[in-house]
């Protein structure tokens, strides 16, 4: 099975569009169909990822199927997760042999609300969420733990930012903190966006693209929901996923790290060597559309294979506070 | 290529308007612990967890499966969270089946829950966005006009909806887990109950429940002698509204049923299905879905209901468990239909067991009658 | 530029706690902190109901100190709504003496230079504990002088659980609860109430914005799908059948047919129209899709499928970019439309 197409909406701080993603998805679908020569009738299974809370509305994903033109009816499912997990569900569906193609999408309009505050609602609703600890503050506490343990430094974090944005790490260290020990450059921007991927089984994949991105391993795990019970300086769920997916020999990795220290943490958890190119796309630090950014990592990594730039790549997606849930997907050219 | 899958065990909570004795985690575990005991598996035997529930606004927790990971026994394992509106309980079971069908896992735990007492579903489903006309009135307000359309199109007599309510509540009285247990309800008392959303009466409406349901699924090597085999699954979606949409007999439901019967090798569902658990939150949806599913010709579903064919001792017992009309923890309601169908096949339905069930249907729908998920379970391995 | 407007979505959620969290909150109200011992011997504070390693239910409570050590921290220069302070403060994870896992809360210090990993802090209790995590008002450096007394509790560490002040729902639970509902001993904390209020900006599509701006001038403006040629009102960012935006504008009359309807008799939280009212699908002449609106001007039981209705507009000076400019639809008095003319819209 392989990824044969990828398209995404422009990463912008705030779209004028609706929270149901239709305005972002219509052109993304059109681009995918143009790229692969497929039409909506050719798609065997559809699966999407999004969040009601991002839209502050029940059933916010329902209107998104209008962007498909979902009549005659479609074989479809939805996860309240990043689109990367929708891709996992689609991967299962193709493996059952019921279908040979799937279109997966994720979307989110983070700018509709106060994202830092909304994400506090992912925390334990009895003992933590009533204090409204925001997502940046949680990440900052995680960053300090790693700094204190000598696993990374503010300098190393600034170097991650400098590589993503350009600029000089030493200059960046002169910037003020926004959530000590995090500076603005350590945090992914709030981004509206959408992305979509087409998956196809063996024979179909070869028909649809000259250099498909063959999935050789896709695994995901979750860690405890109790922040205090976790070792926040590492990511057991990422490490276990990487072991199971067999990441040996990857040349490039697209990591869904919304904070600079998390990129370092993930490199360590996966065991990526210095020779592995990380986030050649710019990564989430240059655009982090919630519920699409993980799927975009898979798409961006696949594109490295489409374009013949690499032979074996890794994509990672995350969900939940301080990297609680993680997915690793390894793809290669053949 | 497709690995056979079977229901190894099911569990559910005692459904109530307010389960104030438990947290969300405790609610889920009540169902999970029963399902795992029923399946005779421990946590080491569970390879992955699939969670389903309806809108997060109901509980005021964004993606609650994250904080529930420990209670769900999911730490260190794959966890998926499904959300397909009211059909989600069924979709969750079907996604869990695909984990087995795909050959990726040997045993999977599917869980669905709703703790409606944390907020108020009418509020959550009636939030009027700016610029719109605030006429929405919850699910009942949404579906009542389409029930009226069904009555007009089919010429069904007015008492059909009340007949279904009496049947399902009597059935619910035989189910120890049901929220509403009303053995004394009568046609007269239902017809005398308040019109909430004319033409839907109070007694023809589902309750608002706290509850959870869990199913343990396994592959051939994990199946027991009395497991219920998954003989077919189907899911279909269509948009909420479009020009000329048939809201009474939606095409997505018809096509899902068509695909389901074909995969199960069923040509005459009325003859070949021994018990059906159909998602009927408002009583009129029994005849509507009987037609949509192909148990009756278009316009004839109410005659099947009126004839008594859908009663416990009828040709096609529908909702022997009492159905959604007796218990409605929204996110779990679909999975309860799937689980009750499996219970019938496994012969473990107790006082609401239908005799000799070899094949049963589980059905769920959601959104504006636009999301459909279904399965056929049977005693024969496919 | 598409139209947008603020939308506030809020509810005071009522959370039942179950035995483990209920005991934790009951003890907090008495200014004591209890954790729970996990399968691996770790003492979790706050207690977890199920073990993070084995998923086993946990029930062995362990009282821990109100003082502990900062494990990590971050600085919050501009607090957000609902956070413990509206002035700068530190977030910290604090491992209380006797606990193995840290608790997340706020530390009240003036400046980040006052914070360090390993610093000793202690709980500052809320003046009026109710049985919730906010009974811990915050932490403060352990070097601060101890308060001599608390307003209501002279000896906080030995005061037994007392029934007052009651959290929401507790008194209701204590009396005559039905089987399967309620839990814990009378007077124990069994519920917490958590207000969750979010402010979002609701935007509509460019297509719908045109329609809403036309409404502000008393016009009903639909659009046709360029593929299926159906007339949509409101217009759509994507035709649900074809997945492309509707385009050609079509001005529609304010007269149409009731396709189907219901009578709403049920009152509910947040309702903006007083029941009973008739919510009807109105198919405007020339449109291919009906929309939901109010029908007044006759008794509710006189409303019929096929009834011809006309918009009754609010005074023009009250018009805005909303369908609410039409106060309701009222019968025209024409003969009912034949069933065949709207049968395909049910």
PDB file of C-alpha atoms in Angstrom, chain B residues 16-27 29-30 33 43 56-61 67 70-75 115 117-120 122-123 126-138 140-142 144-146 148-149 152-153 194-199 210 239 241-248, chain C residues 3-7 9-19 21 49-52 54-57 172-173 179-183 190-191 196 202 204 212 230 232 236 240-241 260-266 268-269 272-273 277 279 281 288-289 292-294 305 321-324 326-327 339 342-346:
ATOM      1  CA  UNK B  16     -29.796   5.794  34.112  1.00  0.00           C
ATOM      2  CA  UNK B  17     -30.681   9.471  33.633  1.00  0.00           C
ATOM      3  CA  UNK B  18     -27.812  10.349  35.972  1.00  0.00           C
ATOM      4  CA  UNK B  19     -25.159   7.892  37.024  1.00  0.00           C
ATOM      5  CA  UNK B  20     -23.966  10.119  39.848  1.00  0.00           C
ATOM      6  CA  UNK B  21     -22.170   7.250  41.580  1.00  0.00           C
ATOM      7  CA  UNK B  22     -19.371   7.105  39.004  1.00  0.00           C
ATOM      8  CA  UNK B  23     -16.968   9.318  37.087  1.00  0.00           C
ATOM      9  CA  UNK B  24     -16.612   9.037  33.309  1.00  0.00           C
ATOM     10  CA  UNK B  25     -13.811   6.528  33.859  1.00  0.00           C
ATOM     11  CA  UNK B  26     -15.913   4.497  36.273  1.00  0.00           C
ATOM     12  CA  UNK B  27     -18.818   4.483  33.837  1.00  0.00           C
ATOM     13  CA  UNK B  29     -15.031   0.532  33.294  1.00  0.00           C
ATOM     14  CA  UNK B  30     -18.371  -0.836  34.424  1.00  0.00           C
ATOM     15  CA  UNK B  33     -15.051  -5.032  33.061  1.00  0.00           C
ATOM     16  CA  UNK B  43      -5.599  -6.683  29.876  1.00  0.00           C
ATOM     17  CA  UNK B  56     -17.317  16.335  23.127  1.00  0.00           C
ATOM     18  CA  UNK B  57     -19.524  19.292  24.101  1.00  0.00           C
ATOM     19  CA  UNK B  58     -21.811  16.834  25.927  1.00  0.00           C
ATOM     20  CA  UNK B  59     -19.145  16.218  28.581  1.00  0.00           C
ATOM     21  CA  UNK B  60     -17.106  19.394  28.165  1.00  0.00           C
ATOM     22  CA  UNK B  61     -13.885  17.453  27.588  1.00  0.00           C
ATOM     23  CA  UNK B  67      -7.435  11.524  29.916  1.00  0.00           C
ATOM     24  CA  UNK B  70      -5.448   4.600  31.817  1.00  0.00           C
ATOM     25  CA  UNK B  71      -9.015   3.599  32.644  1.00  0.00           C
ATOM     26  CA  UNK B  72      -9.406   2.163  29.139  1.00  0.00           C
ATOM     27  CA  UNK B  73      -6.296   0.054  29.605  1.00  0.00           C
ATOM     28  CA  UNK B  74      -4.871   1.709  26.511  1.00  0.00           C
ATOM     29  CA  UNK B  75      -1.516   2.915  27.856  1.00  0.00           C
ATOM     30  CA  UNK B 115     -22.428  10.829  30.243  1.00  0.00           C
ATOM     31  CA  UNK B 117     -25.833  14.273  32.843  1.00  0.00           C
ATOM     32  CA  UNK B 118     -22.573  16.281  32.698  1.00  0.00           C
ATOM     33  CA  UNK B 119     -24.493  18.809  30.597  1.00  0.00           C
ATOM     34  CA  UNK B 120     -27.704  18.959  28.602  1.00  0.00           C
ATOM     35  CA  UNK B 122     -30.910  19.757  24.095  1.00  0.00           C
ATOM     36  CA  UNK B 123     -28.630  22.711  24.815  1.00  0.00           C
ATOM     37  CA  UNK B 126     -29.603  23.571  19.704  1.00  0.00           C
ATOM     38  CA  UNK B 127     -26.834  26.197  19.878  1.00  0.00           C
ATOM     39  CA  UNK B 128     -27.968  28.656  17.223  1.00  0.00           C
ATOM     40  CA  UNK B 129     -25.008  30.242  15.434  1.00  0.00           C
ATOM     41  CA  UNK B 130     -25.178  33.924  14.464  1.00  0.00           C
ATOM     42  CA  UNK B 131     -27.175  34.901  11.333  1.00  0.00           C
ATOM     43  CA  UNK B 132     -29.468  31.862  11.547  1.00  0.00           C
ATOM     44  CA  UNK B 133     -33.102  31.486  12.498  1.00  0.00           C
ATOM     45  CA  UNK B 134     -33.170  29.968  16.011  1.00  0.00           C
ATOM     46  CA  UNK B 135     -35.967  27.472  15.382  1.00  0.00           C
ATOM     47  CA  UNK B 136     -33.899  24.354  16.119  1.00  0.00           C
ATOM     48  CA  UNK B 137     -35.226  22.266  19.009  1.00  0.00           C
ATOM     49  CA  UNK B 138     -32.854  19.371  19.551  1.00  0.00           C
ATOM     50  CA  UNK B 140     -36.776  15.721  18.267  1.00  0.00           C
ATOM     51  CA  UNK B 141     -37.319  19.067  16.576  1.00  0.00           C
ATOM     52  CA  UNK B 142     -35.078  17.941  13.761  1.00  0.00           C
ATOM     53  CA  UNK B 144     -40.388  15.352  13.776  1.00  0.00           C
ATOM     54  CA  UNK B 145     -41.032  17.024  10.379  1.00  0.00           C
ATOM     55  CA  UNK B 146     -39.548  13.992   8.622  1.00  0.00           C
ATOM     56  CA  UNK B 148     -44.703  13.751   9.452  1.00  0.00           C
ATOM     57  CA  UNK B 149     -43.467  13.281   5.888  1.00  0.00           C
ATOM     58  CA  UNK B 152     -48.030  11.432   4.675  1.00  0.00           C
ATOM     59  CA  UNK B 153     -46.082   9.324   2.189  1.00  0.00           C
ATOM     60  CA  UNK B 194     -47.733  15.051  25.905  1.00  0.00           C
ATOM     61  CA  UNK B 195     -47.021  16.008  22.310  1.00  0.00           C
ATOM     62  CA  UNK B 196     -43.432  17.280  22.523  1.00  0.00           C
ATOM     63  CA  UNK B 197     -42.657  17.853  18.888  1.00  0.00           C
ATOM     64  CA  UNK B 198     -45.957  17.157  17.154  1.00  0.00           C
ATOM     65  CA  UNK B 199     -46.269  14.413  15.723  1.00  0.00           C
ATOM     66  CA  UNK B 210     -25.699   8.020  31.161  1.00  0.00           C
ATOM     67  CA  UNK B 239     -24.753  15.212   3.107  1.00  0.00           C
ATOM     68  CA  UNK B 241     -29.201  18.604   3.139  1.00  0.00           C
ATOM     69  CA  UNK B 242     -29.247  18.911  -0.614  1.00  0.00           C
ATOM     70  CA  UNK B 243     -31.799  19.673  -3.270  1.00  0.00           C
ATOM     71  CA  UNK B 244     -34.206  16.772  -3.586  1.00  0.00           C
ATOM     72  CA  UNK B 245     -32.793  14.785  -0.672  1.00  0.00           C
ATOM     73  CA  UNK B 246     -35.026  11.934   0.521  1.00  0.00           C
ATOM     74  CA  UNK B 247     -34.988  12.503   4.280  1.00  0.00           C
ATOM     75  CA  UNK B 248     -37.510   9.754   5.004  1.00  0.00           C
TER      76      UNK B 248
ATOM     77  CA  UNK C   3     -19.355  37.909   7.521  1.00  0.00           C
ATOM     78  CA  UNK C   4     -18.403  36.842  11.011  1.00  0.00           C
ATOM     79  CA  UNK C   5     -19.747  37.390  14.505  1.00  0.00           C
ATOM     80  CA  UNK C   6     -18.812  36.364  18.020  1.00  0.00           C
ATOM     81  CA  UNK C   7     -20.384  33.238  19.472  1.00  0.00           C
ATOM     82  CA  UNK C   9     -20.638  28.713  23.987  1.00  0.00           C
ATOM     83  CA  UNK C  10     -20.858  27.932  27.660  1.00  0.00           C
ATOM     84  CA  UNK C  11     -22.191  25.490  30.196  1.00  0.00           C
ATOM     85  CA  UNK C  12     -21.590  24.818  33.869  1.00  0.00           C
ATOM     86  CA  UNK C  13     -20.774  21.124  33.675  1.00  0.00           C
ATOM     87  CA  UNK C  14     -21.843  18.939  36.601  1.00  0.00           C
ATOM     88  CA  UNK C  15     -19.365  16.149  37.132  1.00  0.00           C
ATOM     89  CA  UNK C  16     -20.005  13.186  39.386  1.00  0.00           C
ATOM     90  CA  UNK C  17     -16.758  11.991  40.906  1.00  0.00           C
ATOM     91  CA  UNK C  18     -17.024   8.356  41.890  1.00  0.00           C
ATOM     92  CA  UNK C  19     -15.370   6.994  45.032  1.00  0.00           C
ATOM     93  CA  UNK C  21     -11.989  11.436  43.182  1.00  0.00           C
ATOM     94  CA  UNK C  49      -8.794   5.932  39.531  1.00  0.00           C
ATOM     95  CA  UNK C  50      -7.046   3.297  37.451  1.00  0.00           C
ATOM     96  CA  UNK C  51      -3.392   2.388  37.504  1.00  0.00           C
ATOM     97  CA  UNK C  52      -1.367   3.892  34.630  1.00  0.00           C
ATOM     98  CA  UNK C  54      -1.811  -2.170  34.995  1.00  0.00           C
ATOM     99  CA  UNK C  55      -5.214  -0.426  34.550  1.00  0.00           C
ATOM    100  CA  UNK C  56      -6.266  -1.960  37.880  1.00  0.00           C
ATOM    101  CA  UNK C  57      -8.775   0.001  39.983  1.00  0.00           C
ATOM    102  CA  UNK C 172     -29.705  16.630  46.616  1.00  0.00           C
ATOM    103  CA  UNK C 173     -27.702  13.431  46.682  1.00  0.00           C
ATOM    104  CA  UNK C 179     -30.853   3.108  43.236  1.00  0.00           C
ATOM    105  CA  UNK C 180     -27.765   3.363  41.069  1.00  0.00           C
ATOM    106  CA  UNK C 181     -27.540   7.099  41.574  1.00  0.00           C
ATOM    107  CA  UNK C 182     -25.521   9.057  44.066  1.00  0.00           C
ATOM    108  CA  UNK C 183     -22.622   7.656  45.987  1.00  0.00           C
ATOM    109  CA  UNK C 190     -19.720  13.650  45.155  1.00  0.00           C
ATOM    110  CA  UNK C 191     -19.942  16.319  42.460  1.00  0.00           C
ATOM    111  CA  UNK C 196     -16.643  26.006  30.574  1.00  0.00           C
ATOM    112  CA  UNK C 202     -18.378  32.281  13.822  1.00  0.00           C
ATOM    113  CA  UNK C 204     -19.983  32.143   7.164  1.00  0.00           C
ATOM    114  CA  UNK C 212     -27.063  37.636   4.283  1.00  0.00           C
ATOM    115  CA  UNK C 230     -30.210  23.474  -8.531  1.00  0.00           C
ATOM    116  CA  UNK C 232     -29.802  26.817  -3.174  1.00  0.00           C
ATOM    117  CA  UNK C 236     -23.370  27.069  -0.449  1.00  0.00           C
ATOM    118  CA  UNK C 240     -23.400  19.018  -1.358  1.00  0.00           C
ATOM    119  CA  UNK C 241     -23.860  16.868  -4.456  1.00  0.00           C
ATOM    120  CA  UNK C 260     -43.365  19.565   6.244  1.00  0.00           C
ATOM    121  CA  UNK C 261     -43.252  20.845   9.812  1.00  0.00           C
ATOM    122  CA  UNK C 262     -43.519  20.064  13.501  1.00  0.00           C
ATOM    123  CA  UNK C 263     -45.055  21.843  16.456  1.00  0.00           C
ATOM    124  CA  UNK C 264     -42.475  22.474  19.141  1.00  0.00           C
ATOM    125  CA  UNK C 265     -44.125  22.243  22.558  1.00  0.00           C
ATOM    126  CA  UNK C 266     -41.001  21.523  24.580  1.00  0.00           C
ATOM    127  CA  UNK C 268     -35.350  23.869  26.831  1.00  0.00           C
ATOM    128  CA  UNK C 269     -32.253  25.690  28.017  1.00  0.00           C
ATOM    129  CA  UNK C 272     -35.022  31.768  22.004  1.00  0.00           C
ATOM    130  CA  UNK C 273     -38.596  31.306  20.773  1.00  0.00           C
ATOM    131  CA  UNK C 277     -44.376  27.258  17.822  1.00  0.00           C
ATOM    132  CA  UNK C 279     -41.095  24.996  12.853  1.00  0.00           C
ATOM    133  CA  UNK C 281     -39.664  23.733   6.068  1.00  0.00           C
ATOM    134  CA  UNK C 288     -34.796  23.665  -5.022  1.00  0.00           C
ATOM    135  CA  UNK C 289     -34.323  23.316  -1.291  1.00  0.00           C
ATOM    136  CA  UNK C 292     -36.584  25.899   8.385  1.00  0.00           C
ATOM    137  CA  UNK C 293     -38.583  28.876   9.698  1.00  0.00           C
ATOM    138  CA  UNK C 294     -41.525  29.812  11.883  1.00  0.00           C
ATOM    139  CA  UNK C 305     -48.204  20.268   4.430  1.00  0.00           C
ATOM    140  CA  UNK C 321     -27.615  40.369   8.018  1.00  0.00           C
ATOM    141  CA  UNK C 322     -29.820  37.578   9.292  1.00  0.00           C
ATOM    142  CA  UNK C 323     -32.771  35.413   8.333  1.00  0.00           C
ATOM    143  CA  UNK C 324     -34.371  36.725  11.523  1.00  0.00           C
ATOM    144  CA  UNK C 326     -38.286  37.592   8.470  1.00  0.00           C
ATOM    145  CA  UNK C 327     -40.267  37.495  11.682  1.00  0.00           C
ATOM    146  CA  UNK C 339     -48.630  17.170  -3.151  1.00  0.00           C
ATOM    147  CA  UNK C 342     -43.293  19.299  -3.117  1.00  0.00           C
ATOM    148  CA  UNK C 343     -43.220  15.501  -2.802  1.00  0.00           C
ATOM    149  CA  UNK C 344     -39.608  15.474  -4.020  1.00  0.00           C
ATOM    150  CA  UNK C 345     -38.542  17.752  -1.171  1.00  0.00           C
ATOM    151  CA  UNK C 346     -39.505  15.493   1.751  1.00  0.00           C
TER     152      UNK C 346
END
